[in-house]
């Protein structure tokens, strides 16, 4: 049984049919990536999984249980945690408070402190900025904080929405290295990216999304070698 | 370097440093205090200057001496008005912070608080306990009762009249709020008139003690007049300060407070942290309502007689105070309340003195209050402390 599964999910913005029957699955321990161009419905898919949007038809299952009727905070409680597009750091909370709010549902203080240490291991920069307001951080630091904040919730599956957006190439590489590490330490990841090259480099499997529909699904390796993907998303040929 | 960082991390994470605790809880109060002193000094300076300039215009009294004689009393009056507006303004500003919605029924929440106190006093009087109860106990019980009733009422109003309209155009909940306001006024009128409390309800209290004499002010012929604070004003100020400390602790230190601030800054993202946004909004109404209710009790205690319409004007002025300080900004609401209270107190006391009694200051103070509202909205819509509005995403 997949950890997370979407079955024929249709999502609308008013009358706009944004997702036209998305089906995908994420197995425990995988990095699965969802690539596609701007407006393909990648973020909409993540927002629908998180409960910020309601699918009109279809099912979303987490460990075999339907979650598509749950409010966002209940979905987070199950361990489906999103790092939203554009990072969405709380600008007037300090770095520490941003991390603490990531652990909002947890009561185990000692474990929370341990996880915060783990976040500082991954992102030493955040420790240096501990009492600074989130809004004063650079884009890269904010991305680190957004990922750290999500890790504070002990995700069973981490949904990452465009972690490379607006970052310098060297930072993108660093962030993707860390995403790989997080996965290696046991967290399942669903990664949405426009930067298909980077995403396919660290993912196990991938889906290609075009105007609300999945047009290709394969292993990352096969997708990298696929002519269409190379042409449309990797800038080859 | 990372290792170094993590060994220190444990210490930092287990406990907030004492310094940061103090600055989070008392920092805003220090700011309020600075505005109190600033307002008193600035306005005091202005009236003394005016008195010097206008000294020759009145033959009957010495204008300068008259000005200085009443100054301490005016400052105390300014403090009381200031804290009144500040405590009510907090309700407006907190709700605005999380919903960007102005709860125009908040003045009525305040009024209901005042009536809870009046009912409490009347109940004690009819059971004969009013003369025997310890006055401090009475004040505490009345304030807590008012906070509970007003807080729960504000929460229910949100659930019934605002939440279903959350996604409607912004004007719709505003109209709903005005409706709620009128309903509460007239329901309270119905209750008050039919329970024997009466339309003009007496706020009965035990003997709350004599005025506290602070100093003796020398006037001509070696006579002195006492500068005093009446006990009800003193109670008002003390309780208001305690509530502001409590609120700053709640909002800036506790987990709930962090959640409230997170919801205020970014509602969808707050829900992605596992925060039940509806619950946090309900709690925000509860807190704002409780503060309003406490202000109502203190207000009723001070003025002695209340009616179902006493919430309207203080409500509007507290809204002005919230805008003046920067709506959505908690410290701003306190500061705005203080500044507005002082301005009003000075106008109320000195306008008639300087115009030879032609204009009664007390009845024209509202002109000042609402002129400020208009000027602020035109020239500095973000308010005195309000970088917050501009930052709001």
Coordinates of C-alpha atoms in Angstrom, one line a residue:
Chain A
X1 CA 0.0 0.0 0.0
X2 CA 1.4 3.4 -1.0
X3 CA 1.9 5.9 1.8
X4 CA 0.2 8.6 -0.1
X5 CA -2.1 8.1 -3.1
X6 CA -4.3 10.3 -5.3
X7 CA -7.0 8.6 -7.3
X8 CA -8.6 10.6 -10.2
X9 CA -8.5 13.9 -8.3
X10 CA -10.3 16.9 -9.9
X11 CA -9.9 20.3 -8.4
X12 CA -11.5 23.5 -9.6
X13 CA -10.9 27.2 -8.9
X14 CA -14.4 28.4 -9.3
X15 CA -15.2 27.3 -12.9
X16 CA -11.6 26.7 -13.9
X17 CA -10.8 23.0 -14.1
X18 CA -7.3 23.0 -12.6
X19 CA -6.7 19.3 -12.0
X20 CA -8.3 16.9 -14.5
X21 CA -8.1 13.6 -12.8
X22 CA -4.7 13.3 -11.2
X23 CA -3.6 9.8 -10.0
X24 CA -0.3 9.3 -8.4
X25 CA 1.3 7.4 -5.6
X26 CA 4.2 7.9 -3.2
X27 CA 5.7 4.8 -1.5
X28 CA 7.3 5.0 1.9
X29 CA 10.9 6.1 1.7
X30 CA 10.7 7.5 -1.8
X31 CA 11.4 10.9 -3.3
X32 CA 8.7 11.4 -5.9
X33 CA 8.8 14.4 -8.1
X34 CA 6.1 16.2 -9.9
X35 CA 7.5 18.3 -12.8
X36 CA 5.9 20.5 -15.3
X37 CA 5.8 24.1 -16.5
X38 CA 4.2 27.1 -14.9
X39 CA 0.4 26.7 -14.5
X40 CA 0.4 22.9 -15.1
X41 CA -1.2 22.3 -11.7
X42 CA 1.7 21.3 -9.6
X43 CA 1.1 23.6 -6.7
X44 CA -2.7 23.0 -7.0
X45 CA -2.0 19.3 -6.5
X46 CA 0.0 19.9 -3.3
X47 CA -2.6 22.4 -2.0
X48 CA -5.3 19.8 -2.6
X49 CA -3.4 17.2 -0.7
X50 CA -2.9 19.6 2.2
X51 CA -6.6 20.4 2.3
X52 CA -6.2 24.0 1.4
X53 CA -8.3 23.2 -1.7
X54 CA -11.1 20.6 -1.9
X55 CA -11.1 18.1 -4.8
X56 CA -14.5 18.1 -6.5
X57 CA -14.1 14.4 -7.4
X58 CA -11.6 11.7 -6.6
X59 CA -9.9 10.4 -3.5
X60 CA -6.8 11.2 -1.6
X61 CA -5.5 8.4 0.7
X62 CA -2.9 8.5 3.3
X63 CA -1.9 5.0 4.5
X64 CA -5.1 3.8 2.9
X65 CA -7.4 6.2 4.7
X66 CA -9.2 8.9 2.9
X67 CA -8.0 12.4 3.9
X68 CA -9.7 14.5 1.2
X69 CA -12.5 15.6 3.6
X70 CA -10.2 16.7 6.4
X71 CA -9.4 20.3 7.3
X72 CA -5.7 21.2 6.8
X73 CA -4.7 21.0 10.5
X74 CA -6.0 17.5 10.7
X75 CA -4.0 16.5 7.7
X76 CA -0.9 18.0 9.3
X77 CA -1.7 16.0 12.4
X78 CA -1.4 12.8 10.3
X79 CA 2.1 13.8 9.3
X80 CA 1.4 15.2 5.8
X81 CA 3.3 18.4 6.0
X82 CA 3.9 21.0 3.3
X83 CA 6.6 23.5 2.6
X84 CA 4.5 26.0 0.6
X85 CA 5.5 27.7 -2.5
X86 CA 7.2 31.0 -1.9
X87 CA 8.3 29.7 1.5
X88 CA 5.7 31.7 3.4
X89 CA 7.8 32.3 6.5
X90 CA 5.9 34.2 9.2
X91 CA 7.7 37.5 8.7
X92 CA 7.2 38.9 12.1
X93 CA 8.0 35.8 14.1
X94 CA 11.6 35.1 15.0
X95 CA 13.4 32.2 13.5
X96 CA 13.0 30.4 16.8
X97 CA 9.2 31.1 16.8
X98 CA 8.9 30.0 13.2
X99 CA 10.5 26.7 14.2
X100 CA 8.4 26.4 17.3
X101 CA 5.2 26.9 15.4
X102 CA 6.2 24.1 13.1
X103 CA 6.0 21.8 16.2
X104 CA 2.6 23.3 17.2
X105 CA 0.8 20.0 17.5
X106 CA 3.5 18.3 19.5
X107 CA 3.8 18.3 23.3
X108 CA 7.0 16.3 23.8
X109 CA 9.3 19.1 24.8
X110 CA 12.5 17.1 24.9
X111 CA 11.9 15.6 21.5
X112 CA 11.1 19.0 20.1
X113 CA 14.4 20.3 21.4
X114 CA 16.1 17.4 19.8
X115 CA 14.5 18.0 16.4
X116 CA 15.4 21.6 16.6
X117 CA 19.0 20.6 17.1
X118 CA 18.7 18.4 14.1
X119 CA 17.4 21.3 12.1
X120 CA 20.4 23.4 13.2
X121 CA 22.6 20.5 12.1
X122 CA 21.1 20.6 8.6
X123 CA 21.1 24.5 8.5
X124 CA 23.7 26.0 10.8
X125 CA 22.8 29.4 9.4
X126 CA 19.4 29.3 11.1
X127 CA 21.1 28.9 14.5
X128 CA 23.0 32.1 13.8
X129 CA 19.8 33.9 13.0
X130 CA 17.8 32.4 15.9
X131 CA 16.4 35.7 17.3
X132 CA 16.0 37.5 14.0
X133 CA 12.6 38.0 12.5
X134 CA 11.8 35.7 9.6
X135 CA 11.1 38.6 7.3
X136 CA 14.7 39.8 7.6
X137 CA 16.2 36.6 6.2
X138 CA 17.5 36.2 2.7
X139 CA 15.6 34.0 0.2
X140 CA 17.9 31.1 0.8
X141 CA 17.7 31.3 4.5
X142 CA 14.0 31.6 4.3
X143 CA 13.9 28.4 2.3
X144 CA 16.0 26.7 4.9
X145 CA 13.7 28.0 7.6
X146 CA 10.6 26.8 5.7
X147 CA 12.1 23.3 5.4
X148 CA 13.3 23.3 9.0
X149 CA 9.8 24.5 10.1
X150 CA 8.2 21.6 8.3
X151 CA 10.7 19.1 9.8
X152 CA 9.7 20.3 13.3
X153 CA 6.3 18.7 12.7
X154 CA 8.0 15.3 12.2
X155 CA 6.5 14.7 8.7
X156 CA 5.6 11.2 7.5
X157 CA 5.6 12.7 4.1
X158 CA 7.0 16.0 3.3
X159 CA 5.5 18.0 0.4
X160 CA 7.9 20.4 -1.1
X161 CA 6.6 23.1 -3.4
X162 CA 9.3 24.7 -5.6
X163 CA 12.2 24.8 -3.1
X164 CA 14.5 26.1 -5.9
X165 CA 12.3 29.1 -6.7
X166 CA 14.2 32.4 -6.7
X167 CA 17.5 30.9 -5.4
X168 CA 21.0 31.2 -6.8
X169 CA 22.2 28.0 -8.5
X170 CA 24.8 27.3 -5.8
X171 CA 22.1 27.5 -3.1
X172 CA 19.7 25.4 -5.2
X173 CA 22.4 22.7 -5.2
X174 CA 22.8 23.0 -1.5
X175 CA 19.1 22.8 -0.8
X176 CA 18.7 19.7 -3.0
X177 CA 21.6 18.0 -1.3
X178 CA 19.8 18.6 2.0
X179 CA 16.5 17.3 0.6
X180 CA 18.4 14.1 -0.3
X181 CA 19.8 13.9 3.2
X182 CA 16.4 14.3 4.8
X183 CA 15.1 11.5 2.6
X184 CA 18.1 9.3 3.5
X185 CA 17.2 9.8 7.1
X186 CA 13.8 8.3 6.5
X187 CA 11.4 11.0 5.4
X188 CA 9.2 10.3 2.4
X189 CA 9.1 13.3 0.0
X190 CA 6.8 14.5 -2.7
X191 CA 8.7 17.2 -4.6
X192 CA 7.1 19.7 -6.9
X193 CA 9.6 21.5 -9.2
X194 CA 10.0 23.5 -12.3
X195 CA 13.7 22.8 -12.2
X196 CA 13.3 19.3 -13.7
X197 CA 17.0 18.7 -14.0
X198 CA 17.6 19.0 -10.3
X199 CA 14.4 17.3 -9.3
X200 CA 15.1 14.3 -11.5
X201 CA 18.7 14.1 -10.2
X202 CA 17.6 13.3 -6.6
X203 CA 14.2 11.7 -7.1
X204 CA 13.4 8.0 -7.4
X205 CA 10.3 8.4 -9.6
X206 CA 8.6 11.2 -11.3
X207 CA 5.4 12.4 -12.9
X208 CA 5.1 15.0 -15.7
X209 CA 2.1 17.3 -15.4
X210 CA 0.7 19.2 -18.3
X211 CA -2.4 21.5 -18.0
X212 CA -3.8 19.6 -15.1
X213 CA -3.1 16.1 -16.4
X214 CA -0.4 13.6 -15.9
X215 CA 1.2 12.8 -19.2
X216 CA 4.1 10.7 -18.2
X217 CA 5.0 8.6 -15.2
X218 CA 8.2 6.7 -14.8
X219 CA 11.4 6.2 -12.8
X220 CA 13.6 9.4 -12.6
X221 CA 16.2 7.7 -14.7
X222 CA 13.8 6.8 -17.5
X223 CA 12.4 10.3 -17.4
X224 CA 15.8 11.9 -17.7
X225 CA 16.3 9.8 -20.9
X226 CA 12.9 10.5 -22.3
X227 CA 13.0 12.6 -25.5
X228 CA 9.9 14.6 -24.6
X229 CA 11.1 15.4 -21.2
X230 CA 14.6 16.3 -22.5
X231 CA 13.1 18.5 -25.1
X232 CA 10.4 20.3 -23.0
X233 CA 11.9 20.4 -19.5
X234 CA 15.6 19.7 -19.6
X235 CA 16.5 22.1 -22.4
X236 CA 18.2 19.3 -24.5
X237 CA 17.8 19.2 -28.2
Chain B
X1 CA 30.8 25.0 13.8
X2 CA 27.6 23.0 13.6
X3 CA 28.6 21.0 16.6
X4 CA 29.3 24.1 18.6
X5 CA 25.9 25.4 17.6
X6 CA 24.0 22.4 18.8
X7 CA 25.6 22.2 22.2
X8 CA 24.4 25.7 22.9
X9 CA 21.0 25.1 21.3
X10 CA 19.8 22.9 24.1
X11 CA 20.2 25.6 26.7
X12 CA 18.6 28.2 24.5
X13 CA 15.6 26.0 23.6
X14 CA 14.7 24.8 27.0
X15 CA 14.2 28.2 28.4
X16 CA 13.8 31.6 27.0
X17 CA 16.3 34.0 28.4
X18 CA 15.1 36.1 31.2
X19 CA 16.0 39.2 29.2
X20 CA 13.9 38.3 26.2
X21 CA 11.0 37.3 28.5
X22 CA 11.1 40.7 30.2
X23 CA 11.4 42.6 26.9
X24 CA 8.5 40.7 25.4
X25 CA 6.2 41.2 28.4
X26 CA 7.2 44.7 29.6
X27 CA 8.7 46.2 26.4
X28 CA 5.3 47.2 25.1
X29 CA 4.3 48.6 28.5
X30 CA 7.5 50.6 28.6
X31 CA 6.4 52.1 25.3
X32 CA 3.0 52.9 26.7
X33 CA 4.6 54.5 29.7
X34 CA 6.8 56.7 27.4
X35 CA 3.7 57.8 25.6
X36 CA 2.0 58.6 28.9
X37 CA 4.8 60.7 30.0
X38 CA 5.2 62.2 26.5
X39 CA 1.6 63.1 26.2
X40 CA 1.4 64.6 29.7
X41 CA 4.5 66.7 29.2
X42 CA 3.7 67.8 25.6
X43 CA 0.1 68.7 26.3
X44 CA 0.9 70.2 29.7
X45 CA 3.5 72.3 28.0
X46 CA 1.0 73.4 25.4
X47 CA -1.6 74.5 27.9
X48 CA 0.9 76.3 30.0
X49 CA 2.2 78.1 27.0
X50 CA -1.3 79.0 26.0
X51 CA -2.0 80.3 29.5
X52 CA 1.0 82.5 29.4
X53 CA 0.0 83.9 26.0
X54 CA -3.7 84.4 27.0
X55 CA -2.9 85.6 30.5
X56 CA -4.2 89.1 30.0
X57 CA -7.5 88.1 28.4
X58 CA -9.2 87.3 31.7
X59 CA -9.4 89.7 34.6
X60 CA -11.5 87.5 36.8
X61 CA -8.9 84.8 37.5
X62 CA -5.2 84.2 37.0
X63 CA -5.2 82.0 33.9
X64 CA -1.7 80.6 34.5
X65 CA -2.4 79.6 38.1
X66 CA -5.8 78.1 37.1
X67 CA -4.1 76.1 34.4
X68 CA -1.4 74.7 36.7
X69 CA -3.8 74.0 39.5
X70 CA -6.0 71.6 37.6
X71 CA -3.2 70.1 35.6
X72 CA -2.5 67.0 37.8
X73 CA -6.2 66.2 37.9
X74 CA -6.4 66.5 34.1
X75 CA -3.5 64.1 33.8
X76 CA -5.2 61.5 36.0
X77 CA -8.4 62.0 33.9
X78 CA -6.3 61.5 30.8
X79 CA -4.8 58.3 32.2
X80 CA -8.3 56.8 33.0
X81 CA -9.7 57.7 29.6
X82 CA -6.5 56.5 28.0
X83 CA -6.7 53.1 29.6
X84 CA -10.4 52.9 28.9
X85 CA -9.8 53.4 25.2
X86 CA -6.7 51.2 25.3
X87 CA -8.5 48.2 26.8
X88 CA -11.4 48.5 24.3
X89 CA -9.1 49.2 21.4
X90 CA -7.3 45.9 22.0
X91 CA -10.4 44.0 21.1
X92 CA -10.7 45.9 17.8
X93 CA -7.1 45.5 16.9
X94 CA -6.7 41.8 17.8
X95 CA -9.8 40.9 15.7
X96 CA -8.5 43.1 12.9
X97 CA -5.1 41.4 13.2
X98 CA -6.5 37.9 12.5
X99 CA -9.4 38.7 10.2
X100 CA -8.8 42.2 8.7
X101 CA -12.4 42.9 9.8
X102 CA -13.6 45.6 12.1
X103 CA -16.0 44.3 14.7
X104 CA -18.3 47.2 15.1
X105 CA -20.3 45.3 17.8
X106 CA -17.3 45.5 20.1
X107 CA -18.6 48.6 21.8
X108 CA -21.7 46.6 22.7
X109 CA -19.6 43.8 24.1
X110 CA -18.1 46.5 26.4
X111 CA -21.6 47.7 27.3
X112 CA -22.8 44.2 28.2
X113 CA -19.7 43.9 30.5
X114 CA -20.9 47.1 32.3
X115 CA -24.4 45.6 32.7
X116 CA -23.0 42.3 34.1
X117 CA -21.4 44.4 36.8
X118 CA -24.6 46.3 37.4
X119 CA -26.5 43.0 37.7
X120 CA -23.9 41.7 40.0
X121 CA -24.0 44.8 42.3
X122 CA -27.8 44.7 42.3
X123 CA -27.9 41.0 43.2
X124 CA -25.5 41.5 46.0
X125 CA -27.5 44.5 47.2
X126 CA -30.8 42.6 47.3
X127 CA -29.2 39.8 49.3
X128 CA -27.8 42.4 51.6
X129 CA -24.2 41.4 51.0
X130 CA -23.2 44.6 49.3
X131 CA -22.3 46.3 52.5
X132 CA -20.4 43.4 54.0
X133 CA -18.4 42.2 51.0
X134 CA -14.7 43.0 50.9
X135 CA -14.4 45.8 48.3
X136 CA -11.3 44.2 46.7
X137 CA -13.1 40.9 46.4
X138 CA -16.0 42.7 44.9
X139 CA -13.8 44.3 42.2
X140 CA -12.1 41.0 41.4
X141 CA -15.3 39.1 41.2
X142 CA -17.0 41.7 39.1
X143 CA -14.1 42.0 36.7
X144 CA -13.8 38.2 36.2
X145 CA -17.6 37.9 35.7
X146 CA -17.6 40.7 33.2
X147 CA -14.7 39.1 31.3
X148 CA -16.3 35.7 31.2
X149 CA -19.7 36.9 30.0
X150 CA -18.4 39.4 27.4
X151 CA -15.7 37.0 26.2
X152 CA -18.2 34.2 25.7
X153 CA -20.6 36.6 24.1
X154 CA -18.0 37.9 21.6
X155 CA -17.1 34.3 20.8
X156 CA -20.7 33.4 20.1
X157 CA -21.2 36.5 18.0
X158 CA -18.3 35.5 15.8
X159 CA -19.6 31.9 15.5
X160 CA -23.2 33.0 14.6
X161 CA -22.8 36.3 12.7
X162 CA -19.3 36.5 11.3
X163 CA -18.0 33.0 10.5
X164 CA -20.6 32.1 8.0
X165 CA -19.7 35.3 6.2
X166 CA -16.0 34.7 6.2
X167 CA -15.7 34.4 2.5
X168 CA -18.3 37.0 1.6
X169 CA -17.2 40.4 0.3
X170 CA -15.7 42.5 3.0
X171 CA -18.6 44.9 3.4
X172 CA -21.0 42.0 4.3
X173 CA -19.6 41.1 7.7
X174 CA -19.2 44.8 8.5
X175 CA -23.0 45.2 8.0
X176 CA -23.6 42.1 10.0
X177 CA -21.5 43.7 12.8
X178 CA -23.7 46.8 12.8
X179 CA -26.7 44.6 13.0
X180 CA -25.3 42.7 15.9
X181 CA -24.5 46.0 17.6
X182 CA -28.2 47.1 17.3
X183 CA -29.5 43.8 18.4
X184 CA -27.3 43.7 21.5
X185 CA -28.3 47.3 22.5
X186 CA -32.0 46.5 22.3
X187 CA -31.8 43.1 23.8
X188 CA -29.9 44.6 26.8
X189 CA -32.5 47.3 27.0
X190 CA -35.2 44.7 27.1
X191 CA -33.5 42.8 29.8
X192 CA -32.6 45.8 31.9
X193 CA -36.1 47.3 31.7
X194 CA -37.8 44.1 32.5
X195 CA -35.7 43.0 35.4
X196 CA -36.1 46.0 37.5
X197 CA -32.6 47.2 36.9
X198 CA -34.1 50.0 34.7
X199 CA -33.0 51.7 31.5
X200 CA -30.6 53.9 33.5
X201 CA -29.1 51.2 35.6
X202 CA -27.3 52.0 38.8
X203 CA -23.9 50.3 39.1
X204 CA -23.9 49.6 42.8
X205 CA -20.7 48.9 44.6
X206 CA -19.5 48.6 48.2
X207 CA -17.7 51.5 49.6
X208 CA -14.5 51.6 47.6
X209 CA -12.6 53.9 49.8
X210 CA -11.6 57.5 49.9
X211 CA -9.7 59.4 47.3
X212 CA -6.0 59.0 47.5
X213 CA -4.4 62.3 48.1
X214 CA -1.1 62.5 46.2
X215 CA 0.0 66.0 47.1
X216 CA -1.1 69.5 48.2
X217 CA -0.9 72.1 45.6
X218 CA -0.2 75.6 46.9
X219 CA -2.5 78.3 45.6
X220 CA -2.7 82.0 46.6
X221 CA -2.7 83.1 50.2
X222 CA -0.8 80.1 51.4
X223 CA -3.8 78.0 50.9
X224 CA -3.5 74.6 49.3
X225 CA -5.8 72.3 47.4
X226 CA -5.3 68.6 47.4
X227 CA -4.4 66.7 44.3
X228 CA -6.1 63.4 44.5
X229 CA -7.1 60.3 42.6
X230 CA -10.5 58.9 43.4
X231 CA -10.3 55.2 44.3
X232 CA -12.4 54.1 41.3
X233 CA -10.0 55.8 38.9
X234 CA -7.1 54.2 40.7
X235 CA -8.8 50.7 40.5
X236 CA -9.3 51.4 36.8
X237 CA -5.7 52.2 36.1
X238 CA -4.3 49.3 38.2
X239 CA -6.6 46.7 36.7
X240 CA -6.0 47.9 33.2
X241 CA -2.2 47.7 33.7
X242 CA -2.5 44.2 35.1
X243 CA -4.6 43.2 32.1
X244 CA -2.1 44.7 29.6
X245 CA 0.8 42.7 31.3
X246 CA -1.3 39.6 31.1
X247 CA -2.1 40.2 27.4
X248 CA 1.5 40.8 26.5
X249 CA 2.5 37.6 28.3
X250 CA -0.2 35.6 26.5
X251 CA 0.4 37.0 23.0
X252 CA 4.2 37.2 23.1
X253 CA 5.3 34.3 25.2
X254 CA 2.8 31.4 25.1
X255 CA 2.3 28.9 22.4
X256 CA -1.3 30.1 21.9
X257 CA 0.0 33.6 21.5
X258 CA 2.5 32.5 18.8
X259 CA -0.4 30.7 17.1
X260 CA -2.5 33.9 17.2
X261 CA 0.3 35.9 15.7
X262 CA 0.9 33.2 13.0
X263 CA -2.8 33.3 12.0
X264 CA -2.7 37.1 11.9
X265 CA 0.3 37.0 9.6
X266 CA -0.7 34.3 7.2
X267 CA -3.8 32.3 7.7
X268 CA -3.4 29.5 5.1
X269 CA 0.2 28.9 6.2
X270 CA -0.8 28.8 9.8
X271 CA -3.2 26.0 9.0
X272 CA -0.3 24.1 7.3
X273 CA 1.4 24.2 10.7
X274 CA -1.5 22.2 12.2
X275 CA -3.1 25.3 13.7
X276 CA -6.9 25.1 13.8
X277 CA -7.5 28.5 12.4
X278 CA -11.1 28.7 13.4
X279 CA -10.3 27.9 16.9
X280 CA -7.6 30.5 17.1
X281 CA -10.0 33.1 15.7
X282 CA -12.6 32.2 18.2
X283 CA -10.1 32.5 21.0
X284 CA -9.1 35.9 19.7
X285 CA -12.7 37.0 20.0
X286 CA -12.8 35.5 23.5
X287 CA -9.7 37.5 24.6
X288 CA -10.8 40.7 23.0
X289 CA -14.3 40.4 24.4
X290 CA -13.0 39.6 27.8
X291 CA -10.8 42.8 27.8
X292 CA -13.8 44.8 26.6
X293 CA -16.0 43.3 29.3
X294 CA -13.5 44.1 32.0
X295 CA -13.3 47.7 30.6
X296 CA -17.1 47.8 30.8
X297 CA -17.1 46.8 34.5
X298 CA -14.4 49.4 35.4
X299 CA -16.2 52.0 33.4
X300 CA -19.6 51.3 35.0
X301 CA -18.0 51.3 38.4
X302 CA -16.5 54.7 37.7
X303 CA -19.5 56.5 36.2
X304 CA -22.1 54.9 38.5
X305 CA -25.0 54.9 36.1
X306 CA -25.1 53.1 32.7
X307 CA -27.6 52.5 30.0
X308 CA -27.7 50.2 27.0
X309 CA -26.2 52.8 24.7
X310 CA -23.1 53.6 26.7
X311 CA -21.0 51.3 24.4
X312 CA -21.5 53.3 21.3
X313 CA -19.3 56.3 21.8
X314 CA -16.5 54.7 23.7
X315 CA -16.5 51.9 21.1
X316 CA -16.1 54.4 18.3
X317 CA -13.4 56.3 20.1
X318 CA -11.6 53.1 21.0
X319 CA -11.7 52.2 17.3
X320 CA -10.2 55.7 16.6
X321 CA -7.5 54.8 19.2
X322 CA -6.8 51.5 17.4
X323 CA -6.5 53.3 14.1
X324 CA -4.4 56.0 15.7
X325 CA -1.9 53.5 17.0
X326 CA -1.9 51.4 13.8
X327 CA -4.8 48.9 13.5
X328 CA -3.7 45.3 13.9
X329 CA -0.8 46.4 16.2
X330 CA -1.4 45.5 19.8
X331 CA 1.1 47.9 21.3
X332 CA -0.3 50.5 18.9
X333 CA -3.8 50.1 20.3
X334 CA -2.5 50.7 23.8
X335 CA -0.5 53.7 22.8
X336 CA -3.3 55.1 20.6
X337 CA -5.7 54.8 23.5
X338 CA -3.4 56.7 25.8
X339 CA -2.8 59.5 23.3
X340 CA -6.4 59.9 22.5
X341 CA -7.4 59.8 26.2
X342 CA -4.9 62.5 27.1
X343 CA -6.0 64.7 24.2
X344 CA -9.6 64.4 25.2
X345 CA -8.9 65.1 28.8
X346 CA -7.0 68.2 28.0
X347 CA -9.6 69.5 25.6
X348 CA -12.4 68.7 27.9
X349 CA -10.8 70.6 30.8
X350 CA -9.1 73.5 29.1
X351 CA -11.3 74.5 26.3
X352 CA -13.8 76.2 28.5
X353 CA -11.0 77.8 30.7
X354 CA -9.4 79.3 27.6
X355 CA -12.6 80.5 26.0
X356 CA -14.0 82.1 29.1
X357 CA -16.6 79.3 29.4
X358 CA -18.1 80.0 26.0
X359 CA -17.4 76.5 24.8
X360 CA -17.8 73.7 27.2
X361 CA -14.8 71.5 26.6
X362 CA -16.5 68.3 27.8
X363 CA -19.1 68.5 25.1
X364 CA -16.7 69.3 22.3
X365 CA -14.0 66.7 23.1
X366 CA -15.6 64.4 20.6
X367 CA -14.8 66.8 17.8
X368 CA -11.1 66.3 18.6
X369 CA -11.4 62.5 18.8
X370 CA -13.1 62.1 15.4
X371 CA -11.0 64.8 13.7
X372 CA -8.0 62.7 14.7
X373 CA -9.6 59.7 13.1
X374 CA -10.2 61.5 9.8
X375 CA -6.7 63.1 9.8
X376 CA -5.0 59.8 10.6
X377 CA -6.9 58.0 7.9
X378 CA -5.9 60.7 5.3
X379 CA -2.3 61.3 6.3
X380 CA -1.0 58.3 8.1
X381 CA -3.3 55.4 7.6
X382 CA -0.7 53.0 9.2
X383 CA -1.0 54.9 12.5
X384 CA 1.6 55.9 15.0
X385 CA 3.3 52.5 15.3
X386 CA 1.9 50.9 12.3
X387 CA 4.5 49.5 10.0
X388 CA 2.4 46.4 10.5
X389 CA -0.3 47.3 8.0
X390 CA 2.2 48.0 5.3
X391 CA 4.0 44.7 6.0
X392 CA 0.8 42.7 6.0
X393 CA 0.9 40.3 3.1

